[in-house]
Short mmCIF file of C-alpha atoms in Angstrom, two decimals:
data_model
loop_
_atom_site.label_atom_id
_atom_site.label_comp_id
_atom_site.label_asym_id
_atom_site.label_seq_id
_atom_site.Cartn_x
_atom_site.Cartn_y
_atom_site.Cartn_z
CA MET A 1 -26.34 -26.94 58.21
CA LYS A 2 -26.46 -22.89 58.38
CA THR A 3 -26.24 -21.42 61.65
CA GLU A 4 -28.70 -18.99 62.85
CA GLU A 5 -28.40 -15.46 61.68
CA ILE A 6 -27.53 -12.77 64.27
CA SER A 7 -28.11 -9.24 63.89
CA ILE A 8 -24.93 -6.93 65.04
CA ARG A 9 -26.88 -4.70 66.90
CA SER A 10 -28.26 -7.64 69.38
CA ILE A 11 -24.44 -8.56 70.16
CA GLN A 12 -24.25 -5.07 72.04
CA HIS A 13 -27.61 -5.90 73.89
CA TYR A 14 -26.13 -9.38 75.03
CA MET A 15 -23.28 -8.22 76.21
CA TYR A 16 -25.01 -5.19 78.07
CA CYS A 17 -27.60 -7.37 79.99
CA GLN A 18 -28.47 -11.00 78.95
CA HIS A 19 -31.54 -11.03 80.41
CA ARG A 20 -32.71 -7.96 78.58
CA TRP A 21 -31.22 -9.72 75.26
CA GLY A 22 -33.31 -12.78 75.84
CA LEU A 23 -36.69 -10.30 76.58
CA MET A 24 -36.22 -8.49 73.42
CA GLU A 25 -34.91 -11.35 70.95
CA ILE A 26 -37.13 -14.56 72.71
CA ASP A 27 -40.17 -12.81 74.04
CA ARG A 28 -40.07 -10.20 71.49
CA ALA A 29 -40.59 -7.54 74.02
CA TRP A 30 -39.75 -3.70 73.68
CA SER A 31 -39.94 -0.70 75.55
CA GLU A 32 -38.19 2.98 75.20
CA ASN A 33 -37.03 5.60 77.82
CA PHE A 34 -35.89 8.89 77.60
CA TYR A 35 -32.02 7.42 77.05
CA VAL A 36 -33.22 5.53 74.12
CA THR A 37 -34.98 8.52 72.38
CA LYS A 38 -32.05 10.80 72.92
CA ALA A 39 -29.83 7.92 71.06
CA ASN A 40 -32.72 7.72 68.15
CA LEU A 41 -32.29 11.41 67.93
CA MET A 42 -28.60 11.57 67.36
CA HIS A 43 -28.95 8.43 64.63
CA GLU A 44 -31.66 10.50 62.67
CA ARG A 45 -28.92 11.79 60.22
CA VAL A 46 -26.63 8.53 60.18
CA HIS A 47 -29.85 6.53 59.59
CA ASP A 48 -30.94 8.78 56.73
CA TRP A 49 -31.43 5.92 53.92
CA GLN A 50 -28.51 5.51 51.64
CA SER A 51 -27.28 9.31 51.83
CA SER A 52 -23.77 10.20 51.12
CA TYR A 53 -21.80 13.49 51.06
CA SER A 54 -17.88 14.41 50.70
CA ALA A 55 -15.68 15.95 53.70
CA LYS A 56 -12.25 16.41 53.72
CA GLY A 57 -11.37 14.49 51.15
CA LYS A 58 -13.43 11.41 52.09
CA LYS A 59 -16.54 10.21 50.63
CA VAL A 60 -19.00 9.19 53.50
CA TYR A 61 -21.97 6.92 53.21
CA THR A 62 -24.41 6.68 56.21
CA SER A 63 -26.61 3.50 56.94
CA VAL A 64 -24.65 1.02 54.84
CA PRO A 65 -26.08 -2.46 55.09
CA VAL A 66 -23.25 -5.21 55.77
CA TYR A 67 -22.98 -8.97 56.03
CA ASN A 68 -20.74 -12.08 56.91
CA ASP A 69 -22.71 -15.31 55.71
CA LEU A 70 -19.63 -17.49 56.51
CA ASN A 71 -20.79 -20.11 59.00
CA GLU A 72 -18.87 -19.06 61.86
CA TYR A 73 -20.38 -15.80 61.77
CA ASN A 74 -23.68 -15.45 59.84
CA LEU A 75 -23.67 -11.95 60.93
CA TYR A 76 -25.94 -8.87 59.20
CA GLY A 77 -26.52 -5.20 60.18
CA VAL A 78 -26.29 -1.46 59.31
CA THR A 79 -23.20 0.50 59.98
CA ASP A 80 -23.80 4.12 60.96
CA CYS A 81 -21.44 5.56 58.63
CA LEU A 82 -18.64 4.25 56.11
CA GLU A 83 -15.90 6.79 55.29
CA PHE A 84 -14.45 5.92 52.00
CA LYS A 85 -10.66 7.26 50.34
CA GLY A 86 -10.24 6.32 46.68
CA ARG A 87 -13.01 4.64 44.67
CA ALA A 88 -16.02 4.13 46.83
CA ASP A 89 -17.76 1.72 45.06
CA CYS A 90 -14.36 -0.69 45.64
CA SER A 91 -14.30 -1.95 41.78
CA ASN A 92 -10.58 -1.49 42.08
CA GLU A 93 -9.23 -2.93 45.48
CA ASN A 94 -5.87 -1.17 44.49
CA GLU A 95 -7.66 2.16 44.23
CA VAL A 96 -8.98 2.20 47.85
CA GLN A 97 -6.75 3.73 50.22
CA TYR A 98 -8.96 2.90 53.19
CA ILE A 99 -12.67 2.48 54.53
CA CYS A 100 -13.34 3.80 58.15
CA ILE A 101 -16.37 2.60 60.44
CA VAL A 102 -17.82 5.18 62.46
CA GLU A 103 -20.01 4.44 65.15
CA TYR A 104 -21.84 7.24 66.77
CA LYS A 105 -22.65 7.21 70.41
CA PRO A 106 -24.33 10.05 72.73
CA THR A 107 -22.10 10.01 75.56
CA GLN A 108 -18.80 9.01 76.44
CA PRO A 109 -18.26 6.64 79.27
CA LYS A 110 -16.65 8.21 82.62
CA ASN A 111 -12.90 7.41 83.29
CA LYS A 112 -12.44 5.05 80.04
CA ALA A 113 -12.50 5.71 76.45
CA HIS A 114 -15.03 3.29 75.75
CA HIS A 115 -17.46 0.18 76.73
CA GLU A 116 -16.39 -3.17 75.76
CA ASP A 117 -19.94 -4.00 74.50
CA ASP A 118 -19.65 -1.21 72.05
CA VAL A 119 -16.27 -2.43 70.73
CA MET A 120 -17.66 -5.76 70.74
CA GLN A 121 -20.50 -4.70 68.39
CA ILE A 122 -18.09 -2.40 66.26
CA PHE A 123 -15.66 -5.50 65.71
CA ALA A 124 -18.53 -7.38 64.47
CA GLN A 125 -19.45 -4.49 61.93
CA LYS A 126 -15.68 -4.86 60.99
CA ILE A 127 -15.96 -8.44 60.11
CA CYS A 128 -19.02 -7.63 57.75
CA VAL A 129 -17.45 -4.36 56.25
CA ASP A 130 -14.40 -6.54 55.68
CA TYR A 131 -16.13 -9.60 53.78
CA THR A 132 -18.50 -7.08 52.14
CA PHE A 133 -16.06 -5.00 50.45
CA LYS A 134 -13.13 -7.18 50.66
CA CYS A 135 -10.89 -4.77 52.72
CA ASP A 136 -9.05 -4.58 56.00
CA SER A 137 -11.11 -1.49 57.58
CA LYS A 138 -10.51 0.84 60.41
CA ALA A 139 -13.08 1.71 63.14
CA VAL A 140 -13.53 4.60 65.39
CA ILE A 141 -16.31 5.59 67.67
CA TYR A 142 -17.40 9.23 67.59
CA TYR A 143 -19.00 10.62 71.03
CA ALA A 144 -21.84 13.43 70.55
CA ASP A 145 -21.14 14.86 73.79
CA THR A 146 -17.34 15.30 73.63
CA LYS A 147 -17.25 15.50 69.83
CA LYS A 148 -14.17 13.49 69.64
CA ARG A 149 -13.44 10.40 67.94
CA TYR A 150 -11.46 7.16 69.51
CA GLU A 151 -9.70 4.49 67.00
CA LEU A 152 -10.22 1.06 68.29
CA PRO A 153 -7.42 -1.15 68.51
CA PHE A 154 -8.38 -3.88 66.33
CA ALA A 155 -4.97 -4.40 64.40
CA GLU A 156 -3.09 -5.38 67.44
CA ASN A 157 -5.89 -7.23 69.04
CA TYR A 158 -7.89 -8.67 66.18
CA SER A 159 -7.55 -12.37 67.38
CA LYS A 160 -8.43 -11.76 71.01
CA TYR A 161 -11.55 -10.36 69.57
CA ASP A 162 -12.37 -12.51 67.03
CA SER A 163 -12.25 -15.32 69.43
CA GLU A 164 -14.48 -13.41 71.79
CA LEU A 165 -16.89 -12.70 69.29
CA LYS A 166 -17.52 -16.36 68.04
CA ALA A 167 -17.66 -17.67 71.70
CA LEU A 168 -20.50 -14.92 72.28
CA LEU A 169 -21.88 -15.99 68.92
CA LYS A 170 -21.98 -19.78 69.69
CA GLU A 171 -23.48 -18.77 73.26
CA MET A 172 -26.30 -16.29 71.94
CA ARG A 173 -27.43 -19.31 69.21
CA LEU A 174 -27.51 -21.89 71.81
CA ASN A 175 -29.85 -19.53 74.07
CA ILE A 176 -32.23 -18.70 70.89
CA VAL A 177 -32.26 -22.61 69.68
CA ASN A 178 -33.36 -23.56 73.53
CA GLY A 179 -35.78 -20.37 73.94
CA HIS A 180 -33.84 -19.70 77.18
CA ILE A 181 -33.77 -15.99 78.67
CA PRO A 182 -30.59 -15.98 80.83
CA PRO A 183 -31.28 -14.63 84.32
CA ILE A 184 -30.33 -11.20 85.52
CA ASN A 185 -26.39 -10.87 86.11
CA LYS A 186 -25.47 -9.86 89.76
CA GLY A 187 -24.42 -6.81 90.34
CA GLN A 188 -26.63 -5.53 86.82
CA LYS A 189 -27.11 -1.90 86.83
CA CYS A 190 -30.83 -1.51 85.79
CA ASN A 191 -31.62 1.90 86.51
CA GLY A 192 -31.20 3.51 83.16
CA CYS A 193 -32.89 0.30 81.33
CA SER A 194 -35.80 1.13 79.06
CA MET A 195 -37.09 -2.53 79.87
CA LYS A 196 -36.94 -1.97 83.62
CA ASP A 197 -40.70 -1.94 83.92
CA ILE A 198 -41.29 -5.12 81.95
CA CYS A 199 -38.21 -7.03 83.88
CA MET A 200 -38.99 -5.92 86.97
CA PRO A 201 -35.69 -6.41 88.42
CA GLY A 202 -36.32 -5.19 92.05
CA MET A 203 -39.22 -7.82 92.41
CA ARG A 204 -36.80 -10.46 91.22
CA LYS A 205 -34.48 -9.79 94.11
CA ASN A 206 -37.34 -11.21 96.57
CA LYS A 207 -36.86 -14.97 96.41
CA ASN A 208 -40.50 -15.72 96.69
CA LEU A 209 -41.53 -13.13 93.96
CA SER A 210 -38.71 -14.05 91.81
CA PHE A 211 -39.97 -17.62 91.70
CA LEU A 212 -43.31 -16.67 90.86
CA ILE A 213 -42.45 -14.22 87.92
CA ASP A 214 -40.12 -17.25 86.75
CA GLN A 215 -43.13 -19.22 86.53
CA ILE A 216 -44.94 -16.88 84.64
CA ASP A 217 -42.14 -16.16 82.26
CA LYS A 218 -42.39 -19.91 81.53
CA GLU A 219 -45.89 -19.95 80.72
CA ASP A 220 -46.84 -19.88 76.70
CA PHE A 221 -49.54 -17.82 76.46
#
């Protein structure tokens, strides 16, 4: 039996906050704030449907749909940007020098090169790009604030990321099938979240109010 399809983007949401993911994927709730709008504006160019251009000997394609329908993954999504050297149509694998995934992020995290949820999202893109184009792609994150790229260490850590991705997908599918919205993680940072007014994390910390909110969440309106 075919497993439930999972969007690449939802993996990052799940790792950032499982409760937020549940509100979006199961309750179909959504809200935007300043940070979401800022990220959307930054992505306008790379989300321009099927645009392409040449730069420094590379052919660059934006907003490229990719997928991997193997039962262990069954993933789909759209990459921000794919850079090709060689034949961009991949009609002859020997003529393709490489494909590089470029994921755009507005701000680099403090004191580290990247967030782990971003890395897993991009690894899921690699799984789909490699399957779609029959290649072994590279991947980088580009931060708009520093205007720098960081190559991701997938070659030397492939098995680790692959195992983690499969475990995440299994967990996500179990929640979807059961209609289960995971609780808020202890220590979860909620101040910048666009779903804060819907989630009401402050009220959930009050045991009495939390019980009432959980009961409302379970009601089928």
